[in-house]
Structures are given as structure tokens and as C-alpha cells.
CSV table of C-alpha atoms and ligand atoms in Angstrom, one decimal:
chain,number,residue,atom,x,y,z
A,871,MET,CA,-4.1,33.0,-19.2
A,872,SER,CA,-6.8,34.6,-17.0
A,873,ARG,CA,-7.0,31.6,-14.7
A,874,ALA,CA,-4.6,33.1,-12.1
A,875,ARG,CA,-6.5,36.4,-12.0
A,876,PRO,CA,-9.7,36.7,-9.9
A,877,LEU,CA,-12.9,36.0,-11.9
A,878,PRO,CA,-14.8,39.0,-13.2
A,879,ALA,CA,-17.8,39.6,-10.9
A,880,ALA,CA,-20.4,38.3,-13.3
A,881,ALA,CA,-18.4,35.1,-13.9
A,882,ALA,CA,-18.0,34.5,-10.2
A,883,ALA,CA,-21.7,35.0,-9.7
A,884,VAL,CA,-22.5,32.4,-12.3
A,885,ARG,CA,-20.1,29.9,-10.6
A,886,ARG,CA,-21.8,30.7,-7.3
A,887,GLY,CA,-25.2,29.7,-8.8
A,888,ASP,CA,-26.7,33.2,-9.0
A,889,ARG,CA,-29.6,32.7,-11.4
A,890,ARG,CA,-30.2,36.4,-12.0
A,891,ALA,CA,-26.6,36.9,-12.9
A,892,LEU,CA,-26.8,34.0,-15.4
A,893,ALA,CA,-30.0,35.4,-16.9
A,894,ARG,CA,-28.4,38.8,-17.4
A,895,LEU,CA,-25.3,37.4,-19.0
A,896,ILE,CA,-27.5,35.4,-21.4
A,897,THR,CA,-29.3,38.7,-22.3
A,898,ARG,CA,-25.9,40.3,-23.1
A,899,VAL,CA,-24.8,37.4,-25.1
A,900,GLU,CA,-28.0,37.5,-27.1
A,901,ALA,CA,-27.5,41.2,-27.8
A,902,ARG,CA,-24.0,40.4,-29.0
A,903,ASP,CA,-22.7,42.8,-26.5
A,904,PRO,CA,-18.9,42.9,-27.0
A,905,THR,CA,-18.2,43.7,-23.3
A,906,VAL,CA,-19.1,40.1,-22.3
A,907,ALA,CA,-15.9,38.7,-23.9
A,908,PRO,CA,-13.8,38.8,-20.7
A,909,VAL,CA,-16.6,37.0,-18.7
A,910,LEU,CA,-17.0,34.3,-21.3
A,911,SER,CA,-13.3,33.9,-21.4
A,912,ALA,CA,-13.0,33.5,-17.6
A,913,LEU,CA,-15.8,30.9,-17.6
A,914,TYR,CA,-14.4,28.9,-20.5
A,915,PRO,CA,-12.2,26.7,-18.3
A,916,PHE,CA,-15.3,25.6,-16.4
A,917,THR,CA,-17.1,24.4,-19.5
A,918,GLY,CA,-17.0,21.2,-21.5
A,919,LYS,CA,-18.8,19.0,-19.1
A,920,ALA,CA,-22.4,19.4,-20.2
A,921,MET,CA,-24.0,17.1,-22.8
A,922,VAL,CA,-25.7,19.3,-25.4
A,923,VAL,CA,-28.7,17.6,-27.0
A,924,GLY,CA,-30.7,19.2,-29.9
A,925,ILE,CA,-34.4,18.6,-30.2
A,926,THR,CA,-35.4,19.6,-33.7
A,927,GLY,CA,-38.4,19.2,-35.8
A,928,PRO,CA,-41.3,20.9,-37.6
A,929,LEU,CA,-43.8,23.2,-35.9
A,930,GLY,CA,-46.0,21.5,-33.3
A,931,VAL,CA,-44.7,18.0,-33.4
A,932,GLY,CA,-44.2,17.9,-29.7
A,933,LYS,CA,-40.6,19.0,-29.1
A,934,SER,CA,-41.4,21.0,-25.9
A,935,SER,CA,-43.6,18.1,-24.6
A,936,LEU,CA,-40.7,15.7,-25.1
A,937,ILE,CA,-38.4,18.1,-23.3
A,938,ASN,CA,-41.0,18.2,-20.5
A,939,GLY,CA,-40.7,14.4,-20.3
A,940,LEU,CA,-37.0,14.4,-20.4
A,941,LEU,CA,-36.8,17.1,-17.7
A,942,ALA,CA,-38.8,14.9,-15.3
A,943,GLN,CA,-36.7,11.8,-16.1
A,944,LEU,CA,-33.3,13.7,-15.8
A,945,ARG,CA,-34.3,15.4,-12.6
A,946,ARG,CA,-35.3,12.0,-11.1
A,947,SER,CA,-31.8,10.8,-11.8
A,948,GLY,CA,-30.3,13.9,-10.1
A,949,LYS,CA,-29.1,15.6,-13.3
A,950,ARG,CA,-29.2,19.4,-13.6
A,951,VAL,CA,-30.7,20.6,-16.9
A,952,GLY,CA,-30.6,23.8,-18.9
A,953,VAL,CA,-33.0,24.3,-21.7
A,954,ILE,CA,-32.7,26.8,-24.6
A,955,ALA,CA,-35.9,27.0,-26.6
A,956,VAL,CA,-35.5,28.9,-29.9
A,957,ASP,CA,-38.5,30.3,-31.7
A,958,PRO,CA,-38.6,32.5,-34.8
A,959,SER,CA,-38.9,36.3,-34.7
A,960,SER,CA,-41.5,37.9,-36.8
A,961,PRO,CA,-39.9,39.2,-40.0
A,962,PHE,CA,-42.4,42.1,-39.9
A,963,SER,CA,-42.2,43.5,-36.4
A,964,GLY,CA,-39.1,41.8,-35.1
A,965,GLY,CA,-41.2,40.7,-32.2
A,966,SER,CA,-42.1,37.1,-31.2
A,967,VAL,CA,-44.3,35.0,-29.0
A,968,LEU,CA,-42.1,32.5,-27.2
A,969,GLY,CA,-44.5,29.8,-26.0
A,970,ASP,CA,-42.4,26.7,-25.2
A,971,ARG,CA,-42.7,27.2,-21.4
A,972,ILE,CA,-46.4,26.4,-21.5
A,973,ARG,CA,-45.6,22.7,-22.0
A,974,ILE,CA,-43.3,22.5,-19.0
A,975,ASP,CA,-44.7,21.4,-15.6
A,976,ARG,CA,-41.9,21.6,-13.2
A,977,ALA,CA,-41.7,21.6,-9.5
A,978,THR,CA,-41.9,25.2,-8.4
A,979,GLU,CA,-38.5,26.7,-7.7
A,980,ASP,CA,-36.6,23.7,-8.8
A,981,ASP,CA,-33.1,25.1,-9.0
A,982,GLY,CA,-31.9,22.1,-11.0
A,983,ILE,CA,-33.6,23.5,-14.1
A,984,PHE,CA,-32.9,26.7,-16.0
A,985,PHE,CA,-35.2,27.3,-18.9
A,986,ARG,CA,-34.5,30.1,-21.3
A,987,SER,CA,-36.5,31.1,-24.4
A,988,MET,CA,-34.7,32.8,-27.3
A,989,ALA,CA,-36.0,34.5,-30.4
A,990,SER,CA,-34.1,34.0,-33.6
A,991,ARG,CA,-33.9,37.8,-34.1
A,992,GLY,CA,-33.4,37.4,-37.8
A,993,HIS,CA,-29.6,37.1,-37.7
A,994,SER,CA,-28.6,33.7,-38.9
A,995,GLY,CA,-24.9,33.6,-38.0
A,996,GLY,CA,-25.5,35.6,-34.8
A,997,LEU,CA,-28.1,33.2,-33.4
A,998,ALA,CA,-25.8,30.2,-33.8
A,999,LEU,CA,-23.0,32.1,-32.0
A,1000,ALA,CA,-25.3,33.2,-29.3
A,1001,THR,CA,-26.8,29.7,-28.8
A,1002,ARG,CA,-23.3,28.2,-28.5
A,1003,GLU,CA,-22.3,30.8,-25.9
A,1004,VAL,CA,-25.5,30.4,-23.9
A,1005,ALA,CA,-25.1,26.6,-23.9
A,1006,ARG,CA,-21.6,27.2,-22.5
A,1007,LEU,CA,-22.9,29.6,-19.8
A,1008,LEU,CA,-25.4,26.9,-18.7
A,1009,ASP,CA,-22.5,24.4,-18.7
A,1010,ALA,CA,-20.4,26.8,-16.5
A,1011,PHE,CA,-23.4,27.2,-14.2
A,1012,GLY,CA,-23.2,23.5,-13.5
A,1013,MET,CA,-25.8,22.0,-15.7
A,1014,ASP,CA,-25.1,18.3,-16.7
A,1015,VAL,CA,-27.3,18.4,-19.7
A,1016,VAL,CA,-28.4,21.3,-22.1
A,1017,LEU,CA,-31.5,20.6,-24.2
A,1018,LEU,CA,-31.7,22.8,-27.3
A,1019,GLU,CA,-35.1,23.1,-29.0
A,1020,THR,CA,-35.3,24.5,-32.5
A,1021,VAL,CA,-37.8,24.4,-35.3
A,1022,GLY,CA,-36.3,22.2,-37.9
A,1023,SER,CA,-36.5,24.2,-41.0
A,1024,GLY,CA,-35.0,27.3,-42.5
A,1025,GLN,CA,-31.5,28.5,-42.8
A,1026,VAL,CA,-31.2,29.8,-39.2
A,1027,ASP,CA,-31.7,26.4,-37.7
A,1028,VAL,CA,-29.2,24.6,-39.8
A,1029,GLU,CA,-26.4,26.4,-38.0
A,1030,VAL,CA,-28.0,26.4,-34.6
A,1031,ARG,CA,-28.6,22.6,-34.4
A,1032,GLU,CA,-25.0,22.0,-35.1
A,1033,VAL,CA,-24.3,23.3,-31.6
A,1034,ALA,CA,-25.5,20.0,-30.2
A,1035,THR,CA,-23.4,16.8,-29.9
A,1036,THR,CA,-26.5,14.6,-30.3
A,1037,SER,CA,-29.4,15.7,-32.4
A,1038,VAL,CA,-32.9,14.2,-32.0
A,1039,VAL,CA,-35.2,14.9,-35.0
A,1040,VAL,CA,-38.9,14.7,-34.0
A,1041,LEU,CA,-41.5,13.9,-36.6
A,1042,VAL,CA,-45.1,12.8,-36.4
A,1043,PRO,CA,-47.0,10.3,-38.5
A,1044,HIS,CA,-48.0,11.6,-42.0
A,1045,LEU,CA,-46.6,15.1,-41.3
A,1046,GLY,CA,-43.0,14.1,-41.7
A,1047,ASP,CA,-43.3,13.2,-45.3
A,1048,ASP,CA,-40.0,11.8,-46.6
A,1049,VAL,CA,-39.3,14.4,-49.2
A,1050,GLN,CA,-40.0,17.2,-46.9
A,1051,THR,CA,-37.8,15.8,-44.3
A,1052,MET,CA,-35.0,15.5,-46.8
A,1053,LYS,CA,-35.6,19.0,-48.0
A,1054,ALA,CA,-35.3,20.4,-44.6
A,1055,GLY,CA,-31.9,18.7,-44.2
A,1056,LEU,CA,-33.1,16.7,-41.3
A,1057,PHE,CA,-31.6,13.4,-42.4
A,1058,GLU,CA,-28.1,14.8,-42.4
A,1059,ILE,CA,-28.3,15.8,-38.8
A,1060,ALA,CA,-30.4,13.2,-37.1
A,1061,ASP,CA,-28.6,10.9,-34.7
A,1062,VAL,CA,-32.0,9.8,-33.3
A,1063,PHE,CA,-35.4,9.9,-35.0
A,1064,CYS,CA,-38.4,10.1,-32.7
A,1065,VAL,CA,-41.8,9.6,-34.2
A,1066,ASN,CA,-44.0,11.4,-31.7
A,1067,LYS,CA,-47.8,11.4,-31.4
A,1068,ALA,CA,-47.6,7.6,-31.8
A,1069,ASP,CA,-51.1,7.5,-30.5
A,1070,LEU,CA,-52.3,8.8,-33.9
A,1071,PRO,CA,-52.7,6.3,-36.8
A,1072,GLY,CA,-49.8,5.7,-39.1
A,1073,ALA,CA,-47.1,5.8,-36.5
A,1074,ASP,CA,-45.9,2.2,-37.2
A,1075,SER,CA,-45.6,2.7,-40.9
A,1076,ALA,CA,-43.8,6.0,-40.4
A,1077,LYS,CA,-41.3,4.3,-38.1
A,1078,ARG,CA,-40.9,1.5,-40.7
A,1079,ASP,CA,-40.3,3.9,-43.5
A,1080,LEU,CA,-37.8,5.9,-41.5
A,1081,SER,CA,-35.9,2.8,-40.5
A,1082,GLU,CA,-35.5,1.8,-44.2
A,1083,LEU,CA,-34.3,5.2,-45.2
A,1084,VAL,CA,-31.9,5.4,-42.2
A,1085,GLY,CA,-30.3,2.1,-43.3
A,1086,LEU,CA,-29.1,4.0,-46.4
A,1087,ALA,CA,-27.9,7.1,-44.7
A,1088,SER,CA,-25.4,6.8,-41.9
A,1089,SER,CA,-23.0,9.6,-41.0
A,1090,ASP,CA,-19.6,8.8,-39.4
A,1091,GLY,CA,-20.6,5.2,-39.1
A,1092,TRP,CA,-23.5,5.8,-36.8
A,1093,ARG,CA,-26.9,4.4,-38.0
A,1094,PRO,CA,-29.6,6.8,-36.6
A,1095,THR,CA,-31.9,5.2,-34.1
A,1096,VAL,CA,-35.6,5.2,-34.9
A,1097,LEU,CA,-38.1,5.2,-32.1
A,1098,SER,CA,-41.6,6.4,-31.2
A,1099,SER,CA,-43.2,8.3,-28.3
A,1100,VAL,CA,-46.4,9.7,-27.0
A,1101,ALA,CA,-44.9,12.8,-25.3
A,1102,ALA,CA,-48.3,14.0,-24.0
A,1103,GLU,CA,-48.5,10.8,-21.9
A,1104,GLY,CA,-44.8,10.4,-21.1
A,1105,LEU,CA,-44.5,7.3,-23.2
A,1106,GLY,CA,-41.2,6.5,-24.9
A,1107,ILE,CA,-39.2,9.0,-22.8
A,1108,PRO,CA,-36.8,6.5,-21.1
A,1109,GLU,CA,-36.1,4.9,-24.5
A,1110,LEU,CA,-35.5,8.3,-26.1
A,1111,TRP,CA,-32.9,9.2,-23.4
A,1112,SER,CA,-31.3,5.8,-23.7
A,1113,ALA,CA,-30.9,6.4,-27.4
A,1114,VAL,CA,-29.3,9.8,-26.8
A,1115,GLU,CA,-26.9,8.2,-24.3
A,1116,ALA,CA,-26.0,5.4,-26.7
A,1117,HIS,CA,-25.1,8.0,-29.3
A,1118,GLU,CA,-23.0,10.0,-26.8
A,1119,GLN,CA,-21.2,6.7,-25.9
A,1120,TYR,CA,-20.6,6.0,-29.5
A,1121,LEU,CA,-19.0,9.4,-29.9
A,1122,ASP,CA,-16.5,8.3,-27.2
A,1123,THR,CA,-15.8,4.8,-28.3
A,1124,SER,CA,-15.5,5.6,-32.0
A,1125,GLY,CA,-13.2,8.5,-31.4
A,1126,THR,CA,-15.5,10.8,-33.4
A,1127,ARG,CA,-16.1,13.2,-30.4
A,1128,LEU,CA,-12.8,14.9,-30.8
A,1129,LYS,CA,-13.1,15.2,-34.5
A,1130,ALA,CA,-16.6,16.7,-34.2
A,1131,ALA,CA,-15.4,19.1,-31.5
A,1132,ARG,CA,-12.6,20.3,-33.8
A,1133,GLU,CA,-15.1,20.9,-36.6
A,1134,ARG,CA,-17.3,22.8,-34.2
A,1135,ALA,CA,-14.4,24.9,-33.0
A,1136,ALA,CA,-13.4,25.7,-36.5
A,1137,ASP,CA,-17.0,26.7,-37.3
A,1138,GLU,CA,-17.2,28.9,-34.3
A,1139,LEU,CA,-13.9,30.7,-34.9
A,1140,LEU,CA,-14.8,31.3,-38.5
A,1141,ALA,CA,-18.2,32.6,-37.5
A,1142,LEU,CA,-16.8,34.9,-34.9
A,1143,VAL,CA,-14.3,36.4,-37.2
A,1144,ARG,CA,-16.9,36.7,-40.0
A,1145,ASP,CA,-19.3,38.3,-37.6
A,1146,ARG,CA,-16.8,40.9,-36.5
A,1147,VAL,CA,-15.4,41.7,-39.9
A,1148,GLY,CA,-18.9,41.9,-41.2
A,1149,ARG,CA,-20.0,44.3,-38.5
A,1150,GLU,CA,-16.9,46.5,-38.9
A,1151,LEU,CA,-17.3,46.6,-42.7
A,1152,SER,CA,-21.0,47.4,-42.7
A,1153,ASP,CA,-20.2,50.2,-40.3
A,1154,ALA,CA,-17.3,51.4,-42.5
A,1155,PHE,CA,-19.6,51.5,-45.6
A,1156,GLU,CA,-21.6,54.2,-43.8
A,1157,HIS,CA,-18.7,56.2,-42.4
A,1158,ASP,CA,-15.5,55.6,-44.4
A,1159,ALA,CA,-15.1,57.9,-47.4
A,1160,LYS,CA,-12.7,55.5,-49.2
A,1161,LEU,CA,-15.3,52.7,-48.9
A,1162,ALA,CA,-18.1,55.0,-50.0
A,1163,ALA,CA,-16.0,55.9,-53.1
A,1164,LEU,CA,-15.5,52.2,-53.8
A,1165,LEU,CA,-19.3,51.7,-53.7
A,1166,ASP,CA,-19.8,54.5,-56.1
A,1167,GLU,CA,-17.4,52.9,-58.5
A,1168,VAL,CA,-19.4,49.6,-58.4
A,1169,VAL,CA,-22.7,51.4,-58.7
A,1170,GLY,CA,-21.3,53.5,-61.6
A,1171,ARG,CA,-20.1,50.4,-63.4
A,1172,SER,CA,-16.5,51.5,-63.5
A,1173,LEU,CA,-15.5,48.6,-61.2
A,1174,ASP,CA,-17.0,45.1,-60.9
A,1175,PRO,CA,-17.9,43.7,-57.5
A,1176,ARG,CA,-15.2,41.0,-57.6
A,1177,SER,CA,-12.4,43.5,-58.3
A,1178,ALA,CA,-13.8,45.8,-55.6
A,1179,SER,CA,-13.9,43.0,-53.1
A,1180,GLU,CA,-10.3,42.1,-54.0
A,1181,ARG,CA,-9.3,45.6,-53.3
A,1182,LEU,CA,-11.2,45.6,-50.0
A,1183,TYR,CA,-9.7,42.3,-48.9
A,1184,ARG,CA,-6.2,43.6,-49.6
A,1185,GLU,CA,-6.9,46.7,-47.7
A,1186,LEU,CA,-8.1,44.6,-44.7
A,1187,ARG,CA,-5.1,42.4,-44.8
A,1188,ARG,CA,-2.8,45.5,-44.9
A,1189,THR,CA,-4.4,47.4,-42.1
A,1190,GLY,CA,-5.5,44.5,-39.9
B,506,MET,CA,-14.7,49.2,-33.7
B,507,ALA,CA,-18.1,47.8,-34.4
B,508,LYS,CA,-21.0,50.0,-34.3
B,509,THR,CA,-23.0,49.8,-31.1
B,510,ALA,CA,-25.3,46.8,-31.3
B,511,LYS,CA,-28.9,47.5,-32.3
B,512,ALA,CA,-31.1,47.8,-29.2
B,513,SER,CA,-32.5,44.5,-28.0
B,514,PRO,CA,-36.3,44.1,-28.1
B,515,ILE,CA,-38.2,44.5,-24.9
B,516,ARG,CA,-38.8,41.1,-23.3
B,517,VAL,CA,-42.1,40.7,-21.5
B,518,LEU,CA,-43.5,37.8,-19.5
B,519,ILE,CA,-47.3,37.3,-19.9
B,520,ALA,CA,-48.9,34.9,-17.4
B,521,LYS,CA,-52.2,34.1,-15.9
B,522,PRO,CA,-52.1,33.4,-12.2
B,523,GLY,CA,-55.0,31.7,-10.5
B,524,LEU,CA,-57.5,29.1,-11.7
B,525,ASP,CA,-59.1,30.8,-14.7
B,526,GLY,CA,-59.9,28.3,-17.4
B,527,HIS,CA,-59.2,30.4,-20.5
B,528,ASP,CA,-56.5,32.8,-21.7
B,529,ARG,CA,-58.0,34.4,-24.8
B,530,GLY,CA,-57.5,37.9,-23.5
B,531,ALA,CA,-53.9,37.3,-22.5
B,532,LYS,CA,-53.2,35.8,-25.9
B,533,VAL,CA,-54.6,38.8,-27.7
B,534,VAL,CA,-52.4,41.1,-25.6
B,535,ALA,CA,-49.4,38.8,-26.2
B,536,ARG,CA,-49.9,39.1,-29.9
B,537,ALA,CA,-50.3,42.9,-29.8
B,538,LEU,CA,-47.0,43.3,-27.9
B,539,ARG,CA,-45.3,41.0,-30.4
B,540,ASP,CA,-46.7,43.1,-33.3
B,541,ALA,CA,-45.2,46.1,-31.5
B,542,GLY,CA,-41.8,44.4,-31.8
B,543,MET,CA,-41.5,42.9,-28.3
B,544,GLU,CA,-40.4,39.4,-27.3
B,545,VAL,CA,-43.3,37.9,-25.4
B,546,ILE,CA,-42.6,34.9,-23.2
B,547,TYR,CA,-46.0,33.3,-22.9
B,548,ALA,CA,-46.2,31.2,-19.7
B,549,GLY,CA,-49.9,30.4,-19.9
B,550,LEU,CA,-52.5,29.4,-17.4
B,551,ARG,CA,-52.5,28.5,-13.7
B,552,GLN,CA,-49.2,30.0,-12.9
B,553,THR,CA,-48.4,30.4,-9.2
B,554,PRO,CA,-46.7,33.6,-8.0
B,555,GLU,CA,-43.5,31.4,-7.5
B,556,ASP,CA,-43.7,30.2,-11.1
B,557,ILE,CA,-44.1,33.7,-12.4
B,558,VAL,CA,-41.2,35.2,-10.5
B,559,GLY,CA,-39.0,32.2,-11.4
B,560,SER,CA,-39.8,32.6,-15.1
B,561,ALA,CA,-39.3,36.3,-15.0
B,562,ILE,CA,-35.8,35.9,-13.6
B,563,GLU,CA,-34.7,33.1,-15.9
B,564,GLU,CA,-36.0,35.0,-18.9
B,565,ASP,CA,-34.6,38.3,-17.7
B,566,VAL,CA,-37.7,40.1,-18.7
B,567,ASP,CA,-38.1,43.9,-18.7
B,568,LEU,CA,-41.7,43.7,-17.8
B,569,ILE,CA,-44.4,41.3,-16.4
B,570,GLY,CA,-48.0,41.3,-17.5
B,571,LEU,CA,-50.5,39.4,-15.4
B,572,SER,CA,-54.1,38.7,-16.4
B,573,ILE,CA,-56.8,37.5,-14.1
B,574,LEU,CA,-60.6,37.1,-14.2
B,575,SER,CA,-61.2,34.9,-11.2
B,576,GLY,CA,-61.1,37.7,-8.5
B,577,ALA,CA,-58.1,36.4,-6.7
B,578,HIS,CA,-56.0,39.4,-7.7
B,579,MET,CA,-55.8,40.9,-4.1
B,580,ALA,CA,-54.2,37.6,-2.9
B,581,LEU,CA,-52.0,36.8,-5.9
B,582,PHE,CA,-50.6,40.2,-7.2
B,583,PRO,CA,-49.2,41.4,-3.9
B,584,ARG,CA,-47.6,38.0,-3.5
B,585,VAL,CA,-45.8,38.4,-6.9
B,586,LEU,CA,-44.5,41.8,-5.8
B,587,LYS,CA,-43.3,40.4,-2.5
B,588,LEU,CA,-41.5,37.5,-4.2
B,589,LEU,CA,-39.9,39.9,-6.7
B,590,LYS,CA,-38.6,41.9,-3.8
B,591,ALA,CA,-37.3,38.7,-2.0
B,592,HIS,CA,-35.4,37.9,-5.2
B,593,LYS,CA,-34.0,41.4,-5.5
B,594,ALA,CA,-35.9,41.8,-8.7
B,595,SER,CA,-38.2,44.6,-7.8
B,596,ASP,CA,-36.8,46.6,-10.7
B,597,ILE,CA,-39.0,44.4,-13.0
B,598,PRO,CA,-42.2,46.4,-13.4
B,599,VAL,CA,-45.6,44.6,-13.3
B,600,PHE,CA,-48.8,45.5,-15.0
B,601,ALA,CA,-52.2,43.8,-14.6
B,602,GLY,CA,-55.3,43.3,-16.7
B,603,GLY,CA,-58.6,41.6,-16.1
B,604,ILE,CA,-61.7,42.3,-14.1
B,605,ILE,CA,-60.4,44.4,-11.2
B,606,PRO,CA,-62.7,46.8,-9.3
B,607,ASP,CA,-61.5,50.5,-9.2
B,608,GLU,CA,-61.0,50.3,-5.5
B,609,ASP,CA,-58.7,47.3,-5.8
B,610,ALA,CA,-56.9,48.9,-8.7
B,611,ARG,CA,-56.0,51.8,-6.6
B,612,ARG,CA,-54.7,49.6,-3.8
B,613,LEU,CA,-52.7,47.5,-6.2
B,614,LYS,CA,-51.1,50.6,-7.7
B,615,LYS,CA,-50.2,51.7,-4.2
B,616,LEU,CA,-48.5,48.4,-3.6
B,617,GLY,CA,-46.4,48.8,-6.7
B,618,ILE,CA,-48.4,47.4,-9.7
B,619,ARG,CA,-47.5,50.0,-12.3
B,620,ALA,CA,-50.7,49.9,-14.4
B,621,VAL,CA,-54.1,48.2,-14.3
B,622,PHE,CA,-56.1,47.7,-17.4
B,623,GLY,CA,-59.8,47.0,-17.3
B,624,PRO,CA,-61.9,45.2,-19.9
B,625,GLY,CA,-62.5,48.4,-22.0
B,626,THR,CA,-58.8,49.2,-22.5
B,627,THR,CA,-57.6,49.4,-26.1
B,628,LEU,CA,-54.6,47.4,-27.3
B,629,GLU,CA,-52.8,50.6,-28.3
B,630,GLU,CA,-53.1,51.9,-24.8
B,631,ILE,CA,-51.7,48.7,-23.4
B,632,VAL,CA,-48.8,48.7,-25.9
B,633,THR,CA,-47.9,52.3,-25.2
B,634,THR,CA,-48.1,51.9,-21.5
B,635,ALA,CA,-46.0,48.7,-21.6
B,636,ARG,CA,-43.4,50.4,-23.6
B,637,GLY,CA,-43.4,53.3,-21.2
B,638,ILE,CA,-42.8,51.3,-18.1
B,639,ALA,CA,-40.5,48.5,-19.3
B,640,ARG,CA,-37.0,48.5,-18.0
B,641,ARG,CA,-35.2,48.7,-21.3
B,642,ARG,CA,-36.5,50.8,-24.3
B,643,SER,CA,-36.4,49.5,-27.8
C,2099,GTP,N1,-51.9,13.3,-29.8
C,2099,GTP,C1,-50.7,13.8,-29.3
C,2099,GTP,N2,-50.5,15.1,-29.1
C,2099,GTP,C2,-49.3,15.5,-28.6
C,2099,GTP,C3,-48.3,14.6,-28.2
C,2099,GTP,N3,-47.3,15.3,-27.8
C,2099,GTP,C4,-47.6,16.6,-27.9
C,2099,GTP,N4,-48.9,16.7,-28.4
C,2099,GTP,C5,-49.6,18.0,-28.6
C,2099,GTP,O1,-49.1,18.6,-29.7
C,2099,GTP,C6,-49.2,20.1,-29.5
C,2099,GTP,C7,-47.8,20.7,-29.7
C,2099,GTP,O2,-46.9,20.3,-28.7
C,2099,GTP,P1,-45.6,21.0,-28.3
C,2099,GTP,O3,-44.9,20.2,-27.4
C,2099,GTP,O4,-45.8,22.4,-28.0
C,2099,GTP,O5,-44.9,20.9,-29.8
C,2099,GTP,P2,-43.6,21.7,-30.3
C,2099,GTP,O6,-43.0,20.9,-31.3
C,2099,GTP,O7,-42.7,22.1,-29.1
C,2099,GTP,O8,-44.2,23.0,-30.9
C,2099,GTP,P3,-43.5,24.4,-31.4
C,2099,GTP,O9,-42.5,24.7,-30.4
C,2099,GTP,O10,-44.6,25.3,-31.5
C,2099,GTP,O11,-42.9,24.0,-32.7
C,2099,GTP,C8,-49.7,20.3,-28.1
C,2099,GTP,O12,-51.1,20.5,-28.3
C,2099,GTP,C9,-49.5,18.9,-27.4
C,2099,GTP,O13,-50.4,18.7,-26.4
C,2099,GTP,C10,-48.6,13.2,-28.4
C,2099,GTP,O14,-47.7,12.3,-28.1
C,2099,GTP,N5,-49.8,12.8,-28.9
C,2100,MG,MG1,-42.1,24.0,-28.6
């Protein structure tokens, strides 16, 4: 629809390669600023080219170090790479220390890389939405690959890592105990398992155990690859990237890419509507007299929550 | 319509330019700013002025904090300010901490460093000043 019209200034700036404009748009997306909608909409036709790869795993296993290795390898082959590194916000202060940049040694002023740190900011649905949109901004900026680092535990991450088309789960010998890995839901999402810190004892047996488990669990006909690395020394990086590419190729040859994309689109639409309705409702609870009365009824035990929600839902359908 | 979104936290880049071997002080400051509700992008040691300005732009920070012990501040800080200007990013305020003689502090402030903290400064003072000079307010 908007294709014939000139691009909004911010969108044009991103297409021109203006890094500051991109950075500012990311800030607005993170803040869930509703005024970015026309910009995102104008940029949407320029997206869909970047490969989005999730790098997930428990604290300190070497995710950022692996990303550092992948960046060097991808830059050597001329690929432009965006990185989104998500770290948790403190539930107490709302602040955070985002330290993933420390692991990255990159050539000064290399324009082929755009690295952005993001705090989870406590909103589970909002973070997944923001991450998806930020990945798309990097895509529209011209990145060939987007690497998405998340800590692989907790509710927030479950949604965020679904943004990726290929998910690498990083573990280390001994730490990645089987049961814990299963509890964290990491088996369900792994397309590639990477046992990092293979310089430490126990790497071989960890790899063997994982390979056995992986034989049992395959999703969509893909049997997750299991490999090992020493990110601190750059060992295993080419193999890791080959495994990612093999999975991406599988998505194409098996026809699962389209199916997965549809699922992601459905998830995103649902989340966007939920986000909007949720925000409007919580606003209305504070300012709308009718809703306040409904709350009073529930609290006063004259109406149960299910019946109240039924009334609310009907009201929404009628007025929407 | 939806209520106006909650104000975003202040984003601040903390970096150590120069060749100092440790960053304990910078980490303490980073933690204090986090505890005050800010998002602290911690870039770590041995950052060149080019690294610092590149990171500040990518991370769209509201504030840059530089810490230095090695004595190279009169070479490195003005270079950061100059690069910010070259990238049309002079609206990002910069503060500095470390071992900086009063005379140098005065000159740095004249050049555009917004605040200079010596070794005796309390964390409260740093947090309050940081909040006061940051581009956005939380
Ligand atoms: N022995 C060993 N240490 C490693 C290896 N890779 C990374 N490390 C170290 O592990 C620590 C954590 O590395 P990061 O890359 O920051 O790990 P991370 O998973 O990104 O950490 P968070 O983002 O904090 O969860 C650092 O001290 C690294 O030097 C490795 O292959 N072997
Ligand atoms: Mg990390």
C-alpha cells in the first residue's frame, strides 16, 4: 500500500545506511512507541532476506565469545551482520548491566557490523515483539545475518528465541546437566547443540550424551546437530556455522520454512493484538467508570471473574 | 488509545579508554547506575575513542561515562568529543572519572566534558549527576 508513497524520513535514513537513525528507531521500538508503526510498515517490503540465528544457553557458557568468532568468520566471507544481545533487567531496580560487548573484538569502525544490547525490561510479550521488530530493522538496514543472544532460561526467553529461524543451544561440560536442559525447554528449540569450553574435562562425554538424547527428539524431521567448540580460542567456529547453514538449507529443501514462517506470523499477530488490547484494558481499568464498577462487583463477590470477563469480552466485541 | 508508554530507562555507556589494566572502579560505578534503574552498556577495557563513539551510537545511549587511571586523559577525552561531533552526536553528554588533576579537569570541562569525578566522589553524587546530565530522564 505504502510502497508508492515516499518513505518516511526515518525509513529512508535506515535504507541509506544511517547508523544513528537505525539506533534511534531501535530505541523507539524497544520503548513500544506506537508512532514507529508507519516506519516499520514502510520498511517491511525490504525485509525477509536476513537469516536470524539464535544463540541461547545458560549464563556464562560462552555465547558472546561464540558470536565474536562467528562475526570474524562471517565478515571474512563478506557478510554483513547484526547482533542483538539480550540480558535480563534487575527485577528490583529495573536497571541492568549489559556486558556482552566486552567479548567482541572487532575492527574499529567496521560498518558491516551493528551490535545492539537489549535489556529484557520485565515485559515478556513486549520483549519478543521488540526483538522481532529490531531483527527486521537490521534486515532492512541490509544485514545478511542477525545473531540473537539470549540467556536460555526463564519465561521471557522462550518467546524471544522463537524469533530465530535456526537456534543454537550452547552448553558446557557438566553444567548442562540433562534434566536442567530439559527443564529449561532447550531440547525443544535446539537445531544445533554446541558444547563450548571443550578444553575443559568432560566435553567428549557431554557430546556423547547429547547425541544419544538428540536421537530420540527430533522436531519437524530435523535431527539436531551436536558439536563442540573452544570459543575462547576460535576452535569449532567454522563447523558451527556449517551446521547453521545446513539447517537453513534443510528448511528450504524440506519445505518447513514456509510453515514455520506462517507459525511465526500467527504468533506475532496474536501477540500484537494481545499487547494492544492488554494496554488499552489496563488503562481503562484505571479511567473507565463502567470497568471500575465491574471490578467492584468481582471484589465484592457478587460476580465471578469468568462471568465478568465474559461481559468485558462482549463489550469489546461490540465497541471494537 | 493506549496510555503513554512508561518512560524508558536512561541508557549509559561505561568504557575505559587507554591501557589501564583493571576496571574495578568502572564496574562499581556501572553497578551503582544499574541499581539506580539505568541500563548500563559495559564496554570494558582498552577502548579506543573510535570504539567508544561507535558503541555509543549503536547503543543510542543518553550518556557516556569514561574512566581512566593511566594519565592519558588529555589525549583521549578530547578525541572522544571530537569524534562525537564528527558523527553529529555531540548531544550525548560525557562524564569522566579517575585520577585527573584539577587543572586538567577544568580544561576538560571547558572542552565539553560535563562532569569530572575524582577518587573521593561518592556513588550517590555520581548517580545524581549522571541523572541530571543524561539526555532522557527516567
Ligand atoms: N575455558 C574456556 N572458557 C571460555 C570459552 N569460551 C568462553 N570462555 C569464557 O567464559 C566466560 C564467559 O564467556 P561469555 O562469552 O561472556 O559467555 P556468555 O554465555 O555470553 O555469558 P552471559 O552473556 O553472561 O550469559 C568468559 O570468561 C570467557 O572467556 C572456552 O571455549 N573455554
Ligand atoms: Mg553474553
